Tab-separated table of C-alpha atoms in Angstrom:
chain	number	residue	atom	x	y	z
A	34	MET	CA	-35.407	-47.100	-28.368
A	35	MET	CA	-34.143	-43.823	-27.005
A	36	ASN	CA	-36.442	-40.845	-26.589
A	37	GLN	CA	-35.439	-37.276	-27.628
A	38	SER	CA	-34.118	-36.504	-24.106
A	39	ASP	CA	-31.959	-39.603	-24.099
A	40	THR	CA	-30.530	-38.633	-27.606
A	41	LYS	CA	-29.598	-35.108	-26.355
A	42	THR	CA	-27.871	-36.694	-23.336
A	43	ALA	CA	-26.127	-39.189	-25.574
A	44	ASP	CA	-24.621	-36.406	-27.581
A	45	MET	CA	-22.542	-35.512	-24.516
A	46	GLN	CA	-21.346	-38.946	-23.453
A	47	LEU	CA	-17.818	-40.204	-23.514
A	48	ASP	CA	-16.917	-41.678	-26.925
A	49	GLU	CA	-13.619	-43.447	-26.675
A	50	SER	CA	-13.801	-44.934	-30.169
A	51	ASN	CA	-13.656	-41.677	-32.053
A	52	PRO	CA	-10.603	-39.565	-31.473
A	53	LYS	CA	-12.287	-36.603	-33.062
A	54	THR	CA	-14.623	-36.269	-30.153
A	55	VAL	CA	-11.657	-35.814	-27.594
A	56	MET	CA	-11.372	-32.144	-26.633
A	57	GLU	CA	-8.185	-30.296	-27.424
A	58	THR	CA	-6.557	-30.506	-24.021
A	59	GLY	CA	-6.880	-34.213	-23.680
A	60	THR	CA	-8.422	-33.919	-20.280
A	61	SER	CA	-11.844	-35.353	-21.305
A	62	ALA	CA	-13.468	-37.365	-24.031
A	63	ILE	CA	-16.851	-35.661	-23.731
A	64	HIS	CA	-18.567	-35.608	-27.160
A	65	ILE	CA	-20.654	-32.624	-28.082
A	66	ASP	CA	-22.369	-32.179	-31.412
A	67	PRO	CA	-20.336	-29.475	-33.277
A	68	ALA	CA	-23.438	-27.836	-34.705
A	69	ILE	CA	-24.946	-27.521	-31.251
A	70	GLU	CA	-21.726	-26.222	-29.730
A	71	ARG	CA	-21.380	-23.530	-32.533
A	72	ARG	CA	-24.988	-22.358	-31.819
A	73	VAL	CA	-24.305	-22.049	-28.124
A	74	ARG	CA	-21.068	-20.346	-28.652
A	75	TRP	CA	-22.779	-17.910	-30.999
A	76	LYS	CA	-25.335	-17.111	-28.539
A	77	ILE	CA	-22.744	-16.382	-25.785
A	78	ASP	CA	-20.892	-14.199	-28.306
A	79	LEU	CA	-24.062	-12.182	-28.921
A	80	VAL	CA	-24.613	-11.409	-25.191
A	81	VAL	CA	-21.461	-11.902	-23.086
A	82	LEU	CA	-18.954	-10.320	-25.550
A	83	PRO	CA	-20.922	-7.050	-26.336
A	84	LEU	CA	-21.236	-6.461	-22.495
A	85	MET	CA	-17.584	-6.915	-21.896
A	86	CYS	CA	-16.713	-4.786	-24.830
A	87	LEU	CA	-19.000	-1.917	-23.580
A	88	ILE	CA	-17.330	-1.968	-20.194
A	89	TYR	CA	-13.702	-2.122	-21.566
A	90	PHE	CA	-14.621	0.758	-24.007
A	91	SER	CA	-15.921	2.922	-21.114
A	92	GLN	CA	-12.804	2.046	-18.909
A	93	TYR	CA	-10.360	3.130	-21.532
A	94	LEU	CA	-12.325	6.152	-22.485
A	95	ASP	CA	-12.175	7.252	-18.822
A	96	LYS	CA	-8.476	6.720	-18.736
A	97	GLN	CA	-7.763	8.423	-22.160
A	98	SER	CA	-9.951	11.374	-21.280
A	99	LEU	CA	-7.257	12.747	-19.049
A	100	SER	CA	-4.959	13.093	-22.130
A	101	TYR	CA	-7.683	15.037	-23.917
A	102	ALA	CA	-8.372	17.259	-20.929
A	103	GLY	CA	-4.668	18.203	-20.768
A	104	VAL	CA	-4.905	19.619	-24.244
A	105	PHE	CA	-8.198	21.499	-23.445
A	106	GLY	CA	-7.331	23.545	-20.455
A	107	LEU	CA	-6.901	21.184	-17.481
A	108	ILE	CA	-3.219	21.917	-17.127
A	109	ASP	CA	-3.821	25.693	-17.117
A	110	ASP	CA	-7.019	25.534	-14.810
A	111	LEU	CA	-5.305	23.426	-12.141
A	112	HIS	CA	-2.040	25.353	-12.571
A	113	LEU	CA	-0.013	22.151	-12.994
A	114	VAL	CA	3.828	22.369	-13.490
A	115	GLY	CA	6.736	19.895	-13.882
A	116	THR	CA	5.597	16.263	-13.234
A	117	GLN	CA	2.174	17.181	-11.757
A	118	PHE	CA	0.312	16.260	-14.855
A	119	ALA	CA	2.278	12.914	-14.962
A	120	TRP	CA	1.237	12.371	-11.330
A	121	LEU	CA	-2.506	12.661	-12.180
A	122	GLY	CA	-1.910	9.589	-14.457
A	123	SER	CA	0.174	7.671	-11.873
A	124	ILE	CA	-2.111	8.227	-8.816
A	125	PHE	CA	-4.831	6.323	-10.527
A	126	TYR	CA	-2.633	3.217	-10.561
A	127	VAL	CA	-1.679	3.764	-7.039
A	128	GLY	CA	-5.336	3.311	-6.149
A	129	GLN	CA	-5.528	0.326	-8.577
A	130	LEU	CA	-2.473	-1.244	-6.928
A	131	ALA	CA	-4.078	-0.797	-3.413
A	132	SER	CA	-7.181	-2.523	-4.582
A	133	GLU	CA	-5.642	-5.518	-6.276
A	134	PHE	CA	-5.035	-7.679	-3.148
A	135	PRO	CA	-8.443	-7.189	-1.563
A	136	ALA	CA	-9.843	-7.905	-5.123
A	137	ILE	CA	-8.121	-11.270	-5.143
A	138	TYR	CA	-10.007	-12.377	-2.043
A	139	LEU	CA	-13.298	-10.717	-3.085
A	140	MET	CA	-13.203	-12.213	-6.511
A	141	SER	CA	-12.907	-15.677	-5.013
A	142	ARG	CA	-15.634	-15.217	-2.493
A	143	LEU	CA	-18.273	-13.265	-4.225
A	144	PRO	CA	-20.343	-13.931	-7.395
A	145	LEU	CA	-17.930	-12.404	-10.014
A	146	ALA	CA	-20.440	-10.862	-12.381
A	147	LYS	CA	-22.402	-9.026	-9.603
A	148	PHE	CA	-19.163	-7.824	-7.987
A	149	VAL	CA	-17.834	-6.381	-11.152
A	150	SER	CA	-21.177	-4.683	-11.959
A	151	CYS	CA	-21.150	-2.908	-8.610
A	152	LEU	CA	-17.554	-1.654	-9.160
A	153	ILE	CA	-18.455	-0.399	-12.738
A	154	ILE	CA	-21.408	1.649	-11.390
A	155	LEU	CA	-19.174	3.003	-8.564
A	156	TRP	CA	-16.317	4.045	-10.866
A	157	GLY	CA	-18.608	5.841	-13.355
A	158	GLY	CA	-19.935	7.962	-10.361
A	159	VAL	CA	-16.305	8.670	-9.289
A	160	CYS	CA	-15.394	9.681	-12.807
A	161	MET	CA	-18.116	12.396	-12.867
A	162	CYS	CA	-16.688	13.674	-9.539
A	163	LEU	CA	-13.509	14.590	-11.500
A	164	ALA	CA	-15.402	17.556	-12.923
A	165	GLY	CA	-15.714	18.922	-9.448
A	166	ALA	CA	-12.009	19.094	-8.725
A	167	THR	CA	-10.577	22.605	-8.749
A	168	THR	CA	-7.034	21.963	-7.444
A	169	PHE	CA	-4.148	19.618	-8.075
A	170	SER	CA	-4.718	17.824	-4.671
A	171	SER	CA	-8.446	17.456	-5.079
A	172	PHE	CA	-8.030	15.950	-8.512
A	173	MET	CA	-5.368	13.621	-7.203
A	174	GLY	CA	-7.794	12.368	-4.505
A	175	VAL	CA	-10.515	11.686	-7.043
A	176	ARG	CA	-8.171	9.942	-9.366
A	177	PHE	CA	-6.934	7.699	-6.549
A	178	ALA	CA	-10.498	6.734	-5.780
A	179	LEU	CA	-11.118	6.044	-9.403
A	180	GLY	CA	-8.158	3.603	-9.313
A	181	LEU	CA	-9.538	1.932	-6.389
A	182	ALA	CA	-12.973	1.421	-8.114
A	183	GLU	CA	-11.498	0.100	-11.424
A	184	GLY	CA	-8.750	-2.080	-10.078
A	185	ALA	CA	-10.538	-5.488	-10.134
A	186	VAL	CA	-12.239	-5.004	-13.440
A	187	SER	CA	-9.502	-6.044	-15.902
A	188	PRO	CA	-8.320	-9.214	-13.859
A	189	ALA	CA	-11.987	-10.136	-13.448
A	190	PHE	CA	-12.454	-9.950	-17.229
A	191	VAL	CA	-9.653	-12.431	-17.957
A	192	THR	CA	-11.342	-14.821	-15.469
A	193	LEU	CA	-14.806	-14.208	-17.043
A	194	THR	CA	-13.355	-15.039	-20.427
A	195	SER	CA	-12.173	-18.326	-19.136
A	196	LEU	CA	-15.428	-19.233	-17.538
A	197	TRP	CA	-17.252	-18.790	-20.874
A	198	TYR	CA	-14.699	-19.779	-23.520
A	199	LYS	CA	-12.415	-22.592	-24.301
A	200	LYS	CA	-8.686	-21.848	-24.459
A	201	SER	CA	-8.520	-21.981	-28.176
A	202	GLU	CA	-11.108	-19.270	-28.233
A	203	HIS	CA	-9.353	-16.941	-25.742
A	204	PRO	CA	-7.198	-14.827	-28.127
A	205	MET	CA	-10.125	-13.699	-30.327
A	206	ARG	CA	-12.476	-13.051	-27.503
A	207	ILE	CA	-9.891	-11.189	-25.368
A	208	GLY	CA	-8.853	-9.397	-28.610
A	209	LEU	CA	-12.345	-8.197	-29.142
A	210	TRP	CA	-12.793	-6.578	-25.820
A	211	ILE	CA	-9.275	-5.084	-25.873
A	212	SER	CA	-10.004	-3.734	-29.293
A	213	CYS	CA	-12.274	-1.379	-27.554
A	214	ASN	CA	-9.127	0.436	-26.360
A	215	GLY	CA	-8.497	1.515	-29.880
A	216	LEU	CA	-12.184	2.319	-30.461
A	217	ALA	CA	-12.182	4.428	-27.321
A	218	GLN	CA	-9.208	6.360	-28.604
A	219	VAL	CA	-10.877	7.168	-31.952
A	220	ILE	CA	-14.340	8.074	-30.382
A	221	GLY	CA	-12.901	9.855	-27.323
A	222	ALA	CA	-10.747	12.161	-29.481
A	223	LEU	CA	-13.641	12.943	-31.735
A	224	MET	CA	-15.963	13.461	-28.569
A	225	MET	CA	-13.406	15.886	-27.223
A	226	TYR	CA	-13.211	17.593	-30.646
A	227	GLY	CA	-17.044	18.084	-30.578
A	228	ILE	CA	-17.262	19.245	-27.026
A	229	GLY	CA	-14.399	21.594	-27.626
A	230	HIS	CA	-16.309	23.337	-30.289
A	231	ASN	CA	-19.292	23.923	-28.124
A	232	THR	CA	-18.647	27.426	-26.537
A	233	ALA	CA	-22.093	27.586	-24.886
A	234	LEU	CA	-21.231	25.232	-22.081
A	235	ALA	CA	-21.510	26.549	-18.557
A	236	ILE	CA	-18.497	24.537	-17.370
A	237	ALA	CA	-15.095	24.008	-18.789
A	238	GLN	CA	-14.970	21.513	-21.818
A	239	TRP	CA	-12.760	19.052	-20.185
A	240	LYS	CA	-15.090	18.910	-17.114
A	241	ALA	CA	-18.012	18.101	-19.475
A	242	MET	CA	-15.911	15.249	-21.002
A	243	PHE	CA	-15.544	13.655	-17.534
A	244	ILE	CA	-19.229	13.991	-16.728
A	245	ILE	CA	-20.202	12.444	-20.093
A	246	CYS	CA	-17.765	9.534	-19.638
A	247	GLY	CA	-18.863	8.884	-16.077
A	248	ALA	CA	-22.591	8.893	-17.039
A	249	LEU	CA	-21.940	6.400	-19.884
A	250	THR	CA	-20.077	4.100	-17.515
A	251	VAL	CA	-22.927	4.158	-14.913
A	252	PHE	CA	-25.477	3.228	-17.670
A	253	PHE	CA	-23.162	0.317	-18.987
A	254	GLY	CA	-22.691	-0.840	-15.406
A	255	ILE	CA	-26.434	-1.140	-14.855
A	256	LEU	CA	-26.811	-3.082	-18.101
A	257	PHE	CA	-23.985	-5.352	-16.961
A	258	PHE	CA	-25.709	-5.898	-13.601
A	259	PHE	CA	-28.931	-7.094	-15.042
A	260	LEU	CA	-27.766	-8.845	-18.255
A	261	MET	CA	-24.532	-10.637	-17.470
A	262	PRO	CA	-25.172	-14.069	-16.034
A	263	ALA	CA	-22.907	-15.633	-13.334
A	264	GLY	CA	-21.843	-18.444	-15.669
A	265	PRO	CA	-22.967	-20.799	-18.425
A	266	ASP	CA	-25.068	-22.981	-16.029
A	267	SER	CA	-27.328	-19.885	-15.347
A	268	ALA	CA	-27.299	-18.102	-18.653
A	269	TRP	CA	-30.943	-16.610	-19.200
A	270	PHE	CA	-30.345	-16.683	-22.911
A	271	LEU	CA	-29.613	-20.447	-23.330
A	272	THR	CA	-32.226	-23.156	-23.063
A	273	PRO	CA	-31.736	-25.770	-20.414
A	274	GLU	CA	-30.122	-28.218	-22.965
A	275	GLU	CA	-27.857	-25.369	-24.254
A	276	ARG	CA	-26.719	-24.592	-20.772
A	277	GLN	CA	-25.670	-28.152	-20.331
A	278	VAL	CA	-23.694	-28.039	-23.504
A	279	ALA	CA	-22.085	-24.793	-22.565
A	280	THR	CA	-21.113	-26.193	-19.231
A	281	GLN	CA	-19.871	-29.632	-20.561
A	282	ARG	CA	-17.689	-28.068	-23.277
A	283	LEU	CA	-15.747	-26.151	-20.614
A	284	ARG	CA	-15.653	-29.233	-18.268
A	285	ALA	CA	-13.843	-30.902	-21.115
A	286	GLU	CA	-10.905	-28.583	-20.143
A	287	THR	CA	-11.501	-29.242	-16.422
A	288	GLU	CA	-12.572	-25.506	-15.822
A	289	GLY	CA	-14.002	-25.639	-12.326
A	290	GLY	CA	-16.378	-22.678	-12.891
A	291	ASP	CA	-16.995	-19.550	-10.706
A	292	GLN	CA	-16.211	-20.867	-7.205
A	293	THR	CA	-16.851	-18.940	-4.044
A	294	THR	CA	-14.072	-20.413	-1.881
A	295	PHE	CA	-10.483	-19.314	-1.390
A	296	SER	CA	-8.049	-22.152	-1.666
A	297	ILE	CA	-4.984	-21.935	0.646
A	298	SER	CA	-3.340	-24.905	-1.238
A	299	GLN	CA	-3.758	-22.978	-4.533
A	300	LEU	CA	-2.236	-19.849	-2.914
A	301	LYS	CA	0.783	-21.945	-1.864
A	302	GLU	CA	1.111	-23.389	-5.361
A	303	THR	CA	1.096	-19.985	-6.969
A	304	ALA	CA	3.853	-18.894	-4.693
A	305	MET	CA	6.067	-21.618	-5.898
A	306	ASP	CA	5.182	-21.197	-9.731
A	307	ILE	CA	7.612	-19.191	-11.757
A	308	ARG	CA	5.079	-18.341	-14.338
A	309	ALA	CA	3.152	-16.338	-11.650
A	310	TYR	CA	6.215	-14.021	-11.259
A	311	LEU	CA	6.700	-13.824	-15.029
A	312	SER	CA	3.166	-12.687	-15.274
A	313	PHE	CA	3.898	-9.934	-12.894
A	314	LEU	CA	6.862	-8.914	-15.026
A	315	PHE	CA	4.790	-9.008	-18.213
A	316	GLY	CA	2.491	-6.537	-16.579
A	317	LEU	CA	5.227	-4.262	-15.443
A	318	LEU	CA	7.274	-4.286	-18.629
A	319	ILE	CA	4.219	-3.766	-20.919
A	320	THR	CA	3.122	-0.734	-18.940
A	321	LEU	CA	6.398	1.035	-18.475
A	322	PRO	CA	6.302	2.211	-22.163
A	323	SER	CA	2.649	2.981	-22.094
A	324	PRO	CA	2.779	6.661	-21.100
A	325	VAL	CA	3.528	7.316	-24.761
A	326	ILE	CA	-0.261	6.597	-25.321
A	327	ALA	CA	-1.265	9.373	-22.893
A	328	PHE	CA	1.462	11.787	-23.895
A	329	ALA	CA	0.939	11.296	-27.663
A	330	SER	CA	-1.563	14.069	-27.548
A	331	LEU	CA	0.930	16.424	-25.764
A	332	ILE	CA	3.774	15.338	-28.199
A	333	ILE	CA	1.637	16.393	-31.132
A	334	TYR	CA	0.352	19.571	-29.456
A	335	SER	CA	3.846	20.526	-28.487
A	336	LEU	CA	4.860	20.406	-32.150
A	337	GLY	CA	2.786	23.533	-32.702
A	338	TYR	CA	-0.558	22.104	-33.704
A	339	THR	CA	-3.846	23.589	-32.376
A	340	ASN	CA	-5.823	21.657	-29.747
A	341	PHE	CA	-8.469	20.732	-32.393
A	342	ASP	CA	-5.877	19.538	-34.875
A	343	THR	CA	-4.299	17.561	-32.013
A	344	MET	CA	-7.499	15.678	-31.313
A	345	LEU	CA	-7.878	14.920	-35.113
A	346	TYR	CA	-4.349	13.643	-35.433
A	347	THR	CA	-4.653	11.605	-32.179
A	348	SER	CA	-7.761	9.907	-33.268
A	349	PRO	CA	-6.085	7.607	-35.901
A	350	ALA	CA	-3.858	6.124	-33.248
A	351	GLY	CA	-6.759	4.055	-32.010
A	352	ALA	CA	-7.584	2.717	-35.444
A	353	VAL	CA	-3.884	1.784	-35.711
A	354	GLN	CA	-4.173	-0.047	-32.418
A	355	MET	CA	-7.202	-2.019	-33.614
A	356	VAL	CA	-5.566	-3.027	-36.814
A	357	PHE	CA	-2.539	-4.492	-35.032
A	358	ILE	CA	-4.684	-6.183	-32.416
A	359	TRP	CA	-6.402	-7.988	-35.300
A	360	VAL	CA	-3.127	-8.841	-36.787
A	361	GLY	CA	-2.095	-10.457	-33.481
A	362	ILE	CA	-5.490	-12.284	-33.353
A	363	GLY	CA	-5.067	-13.488	-37.004
A	364	LEU	CA	-1.462	-14.815	-36.153
A	365	CYS	CA	-2.862	-16.612	-33.176
A	366	TYR	CA	-5.436	-18.227	-35.318
A	367	ILE	CA	-3.025	-19.384	-37.942
A	368	TRP	CA	-0.482	-20.564	-35.399
A	369	PRO	CA	-2.617	-21.361	-32.344
A	370	ASN	CA	0.176	-22.879	-30.255
A	371	ARG	CA	2.879	-20.148	-30.947
A	372	ARG	CA	1.621	-17.265	-28.948
A	373	CYS	CA	4.948	-16.552	-27.261
A	374	ALA	CA	6.681	-16.274	-30.619
A	375	ILE	CA	3.871	-14.089	-31.913
A	376	THR	CA	4.201	-11.802	-28.864
A	377	ILE	CA	7.908	-11.329	-29.479
A	378	GLY	CA	7.267	-10.403	-33.128
A	379	LEU	CA	4.508	-7.885	-32.233
A	380	THR	CA	7.090	-5.959	-30.125
A	381	ILE	CA	8.740	-4.843	-33.319
A	382	VAL	CA	6.053	-2.195	-34.025
A	383	PRO	CA	6.345	-0.093	-30.808
A	384	LEU	CA	10.139	-0.498	-30.887
A	385	VAL	CA	10.118	1.022	-34.434
A	386	GLY	CA	7.945	3.894	-33.140
A	387	ILE	CA	10.178	4.729	-30.187
A	388	ILE	CA	13.289	4.678	-32.262
A	389	LEU	CA	11.642	7.068	-34.817
A	390	LEU	CA	10.613	9.358	-31.959
A	391	PHE	CA	14.247	9.390	-30.939
A	392	THR	CA	15.711	10.005	-34.319
A	393	LEU	CA	13.376	12.066	-36.449
A	394	PRO	CA	13.810	15.783	-36.479
A	395	LEU	CA	10.929	17.633	-34.662
A	396	SER	CA	10.350	19.534	-37.908
A	397	SER	CA	9.343	16.229	-39.653
A	398	GLY	CA	5.673	16.864	-38.639
A	399	TRP	CA	3.713	13.849	-39.952
A	400	GLY	CA	6.858	11.637	-39.296
A	401	MET	CA	6.561	12.357	-35.619
A	402	ILE	CA	2.849	11.909	-35.656
A	403	VAL	CA	3.021	8.423	-37.297
A	404	ALA	CA	5.956	7.522	-35.015
A	405	SER	CA	3.717	8.398	-31.955
A	406	TRP	CA	0.937	6.106	-33.364
A	407	LEU	CA	3.469	3.231	-33.830
A	408	ALA	CA	5.041	3.725	-30.377
A	409	SER	CA	1.426	3.403	-28.870
A	410	VAL	CA	0.759	0.082	-30.331
A	411	ILE	CA	0.768	-1.856	-27.116
A	412	SER	CA	-2.822	-3.383	-26.813
A	413	ASN	CA	-2.068	-6.162	-29.264
A	414	ILE	CA	0.836	-7.446	-27.074
A	415	LEU	CA	-1.393	-7.164	-24.065
A	416	THR	CA	-4.160	-9.203	-25.872
A	417	VAL	CA	-1.827	-12.137	-26.458
A	418	ILE	CA	-0.261	-12.055	-22.993
A	419	LEU	CA	-3.712	-11.965	-21.354
A	420	SER	CA	-4.818	-14.921	-23.528
A	421	LEU	CA	-1.807	-16.869	-22.293
A	422	ASN	CA	-2.936	-16.203	-18.681
A	423	ALA	CA	-6.468	-17.190	-19.420
A	424	SER	CA	-5.226	-20.403	-21.241
A	425	ASN	CA	-2.393	-21.422	-19.003
A	426	ILE	CA	-3.679	-20.983	-15.496
A	427	ARG	CA	-6.255	-23.403	-13.898
A	428	GLY	CA	-7.808	-23.164	-10.460
A	429	ASN	CA	-10.216	-20.514	-9.358
A	430	THR	CA	-8.066	-18.985	-6.552
A	431	LYS	CA	-4.756	-19.482	-8.564
A	432	LYS	CA	-6.299	-17.754	-11.575
A	433	ALA	CA	-7.469	-14.764	-9.515
A	434	ILE	CA	-3.992	-14.401	-7.853
A	435	VAL	CA	-2.062	-14.615	-11.199
A	436	ASN	CA	-4.321	-12.244	-12.898
A	437	ALA	CA	-4.031	-9.856	-9.951
A	438	LEU	CA	-0.211	-10.252	-9.977
A	439	PHE	CA	-0.229	-9.219	-13.765
A	440	PHE	CA	-2.271	-6.086	-12.903
A	441	VAL	CA	-0.178	-5.319	-9.888
A	442	GLY	CA	2.924	-5.176	-12.138
A	443	TYR	CA	0.667	-3.278	-14.606
A	444	ALA	CA	-0.230	-0.747	-11.952
A	445	ILE	CA	3.476	-0.306	-10.751
A	446	GLY	CA	4.616	0.298	-14.281
A	447	ALA	CA	1.835	2.845	-14.815
A	448	ILE	CA	2.825	4.653	-11.588
A	449	VAL	CA	6.580	4.803	-12.259
A	450	GLY	CA	6.529	5.208	-16.162
A	451	PRO	CA	4.834	8.610	-16.315
A	452	LEU	CA	7.276	10.137	-13.863
A	453	LEU	CA	9.942	10.268	-16.523
A	454	TRP	CA	7.649	12.109	-18.886
A	455	ASN	CA	8.182	15.620	-17.433
A	456	THR	CA	6.393	18.329	-19.485
A	457	LYS	CA	9.582	20.407	-19.168
A	458	ASN	CA	11.154	17.870	-21.629
A	459	ALA	CA	8.470	18.308	-24.281
A	460	PRO	CA	8.218	17.500	-27.050
A	461	ARG	CA	11.059	14.916	-27.277
A	462	TYR	CA	10.450	13.452	-23.707
A	463	ARG	CA	13.822	11.655	-24.102
A	464	SER	CA	13.942	10.120	-20.600
A	465	GLY	CA	10.609	8.482	-21.060
A	466	LEU	CA	11.535	7.083	-24.532
A	467	VAL	CA	14.695	5.597	-22.948
A	468	LEU	CA	12.576	3.813	-20.359
A	469	ALA	CA	10.162	2.543	-23.005
A	470	LEU	CA	13.093	1.249	-25.194
A	471	VAL	CA	14.788	-0.646	-22.413
A	472	SER	CA	11.421	-2.069	-21.180
A	473	TRP	CA	10.760	-3.692	-24.498
A	474	LEU	CA	14.330	-4.998	-24.770
A	475	VAL	CA	13.835	-6.742	-21.433
A	476	PHE	CA	10.295	-7.857	-22.230
A	477	ILE	CA	11.556	-9.991	-25.110
A	478	PRO	CA	13.803	-12.395	-23.133
A	479	THR	CA	11.266	-12.546	-20.412
A	480	VAL	CA	8.769	-13.995	-22.828
A	481	GLY	CA	11.492	-16.444	-23.925
A	482	VAL	CA	11.850	-17.810	-20.411
A	483	TYR	CA	8.052	-18.243	-20.024
A	484	TRP	CA	8.070	-20.130	-23.388
A	485	PHE	CA	10.825	-22.338	-22.192
A	486	THR	CA	9.122	-23.199	-18.845
A	487	CYS	CA	5.895	-24.121	-20.647
A	488	ALA	CA	7.623	-26.270	-23.265
A	489	ARG	CA	9.735	-28.032	-20.637
A	490	ASP	CA	6.583	-28.864	-18.542
A	491	ASN	CA	4.675	-30.102	-21.671
A	492	LYS	CA	7.540	-32.503	-22.583
A	493	ARG	CA	7.674	-33.868	-18.972
A	494	ARG	CA	3.903	-34.478	-19.019
A	495	SER	CA	3.939	-36.127	-22.483
A	496	THR	CA	6.432	-38.737	-21.139
A	497	MET	CA	4.093	-39.835	-18.371
A	498	GLY	CA	1.720	-41.665	-20.810
A	499	MET	CA	-1.444	-41.204	-18.740
A	500	ASP	CA	-4.812	-42.687	-19.950
A	501	ILE	CA	-6.962	-39.768	-20.753
A	502	PHE	CA	-10.180	-41.637	-20.495
A	503	GLU	CA	-9.533	-42.993	-17.132
A	504	TYR	CA	-8.331	-39.570	-15.970
A	505	ALA	CA	-11.339	-37.703	-17.376
A	506	ASP	CA	-13.746	-38.930	-14.658
A	507	GLU	CA	-11.357	-37.862	-11.894
A	508	VAL	CA	-10.804	-34.352	-13.023
A	509	THR	CA	-13.847	-33.187	-15.012
A	510	GLY	CA	-15.554	-30.164	-13.457
A	511	LYS	CA	-13.180	-30.035	-10.383
A	512	ASP	CA	-11.471	-26.983	-9.295
A	513	LEU	CA	-7.973	-28.327	-10.262
A	514	THR	CA	-4.889	-26.233	-10.968
A	515	ASP	CA	-2.769	-26.606	-14.004
A	516	LYS	CA	-0.120	-28.276	-11.825
A	517	GLU	CA	-2.555	-30.737	-10.418
A	518	ASP	CA	-4.112	-31.717	-13.720
A	519	LYS	CA	-1.270	-33.724	-15.241
A	520	ASN	CA	-3.095	-34.046	-18.508
A	521	PHE	CA	-3.169	-30.275	-18.954
A	522	ARG	CA	-0.830	-28.768	-21.641
A	523	TYR	CA	0.404	-25.201	-21.704
A	524	ASN	CA	-0.089	-23.065	-24.738
A	525	LEU	CA	3.177	-21.949	-26.047
């Protein structure tokens, strides 16, 4: 007879006779009791996801606070003219761009959770320093440093998601932490509304906003440092048996875990993979239209509303973002292998918003406000694209490089995009809207090309007829890339 320990081990043995025990990618036949797996996943959701959501909330709050500061005196206090306010947005991404390539190496060499924690604490401190800037040049310098500190966080979060969750779970989990973009918009606008009403402050209201945002970020970074485990095999909130389950369920998809080596062979493979370059284009094309989010407050303010009314009318934009993020997640749940088609469909919303901003008369008031909300709906598309990166890239070094390439494109788009949003062109900002419209129209066929390459490779692999049970022992737990694992299937 088997003892209790043997029984637990048996729950995770290969079971070739029951096809229901084979994991979804076909790369392993490891059987895990569904009830135990659900319990483990629930525990992970209760610890890992809230920590990631807190950090992403604070990151977006820091970014969005510049828009609120522009309405509450920053432009006048720093004597900004022409494209100078736009440059305050762009310079952040110059710093982020400069940090991406060192981050590729460091994310492959250092324990990922601790590395990210230190960056979070650093960026919170830098954010507070924005309150000390008194000139355009000094503010530019601090914003550049802020971009340096934040650059590795988003690509690291994509990697962290893939270290904890199976690829069928990626859209919902990535959607959860990206939903904090919308939450930060809602809460940030209300925070600025409250701070703006406090006339007893010894400093400018926009400076108080940066201090509060930075202090929150430092606090969240400390929590992340002490509470975020390195991976499932060292999770403090799981029992030894649960850690084994958490590790085995990912090994069924040949996820190699958080490695601390940089693979030259994976670097070479990435350089020859068209999807790596398409990932770069995704980052670029999604971000070129994104200045409409930062400038939405100025669009509304330029229509003649007070700064307090502007904050109130800006706040619902975040709620609209969150609604459409969950629309995207829901569609991915209904059609789990149709993420490319879903992405293309989601672009309809910002396209409608941009066209309305072009065509509606400035006197339409609420029409322009609602159009600015719709044009800002970008995070749902970002959610699905990042989930594709998390699901379709294998190999520790390759994943780090592809995620970094996406955010390099993201940074370039965020640098270039705002420069066409000149405050002299308010409130229509026609040149910026043209750029946004063209970007979405190019983005759609780019997703189509990505879809085609994934479907083509899946078809080729399906004709190979490999025995998944023989192959499982060879690949399980190894740091293989998606190209090396011939049983791997790309999500479409």
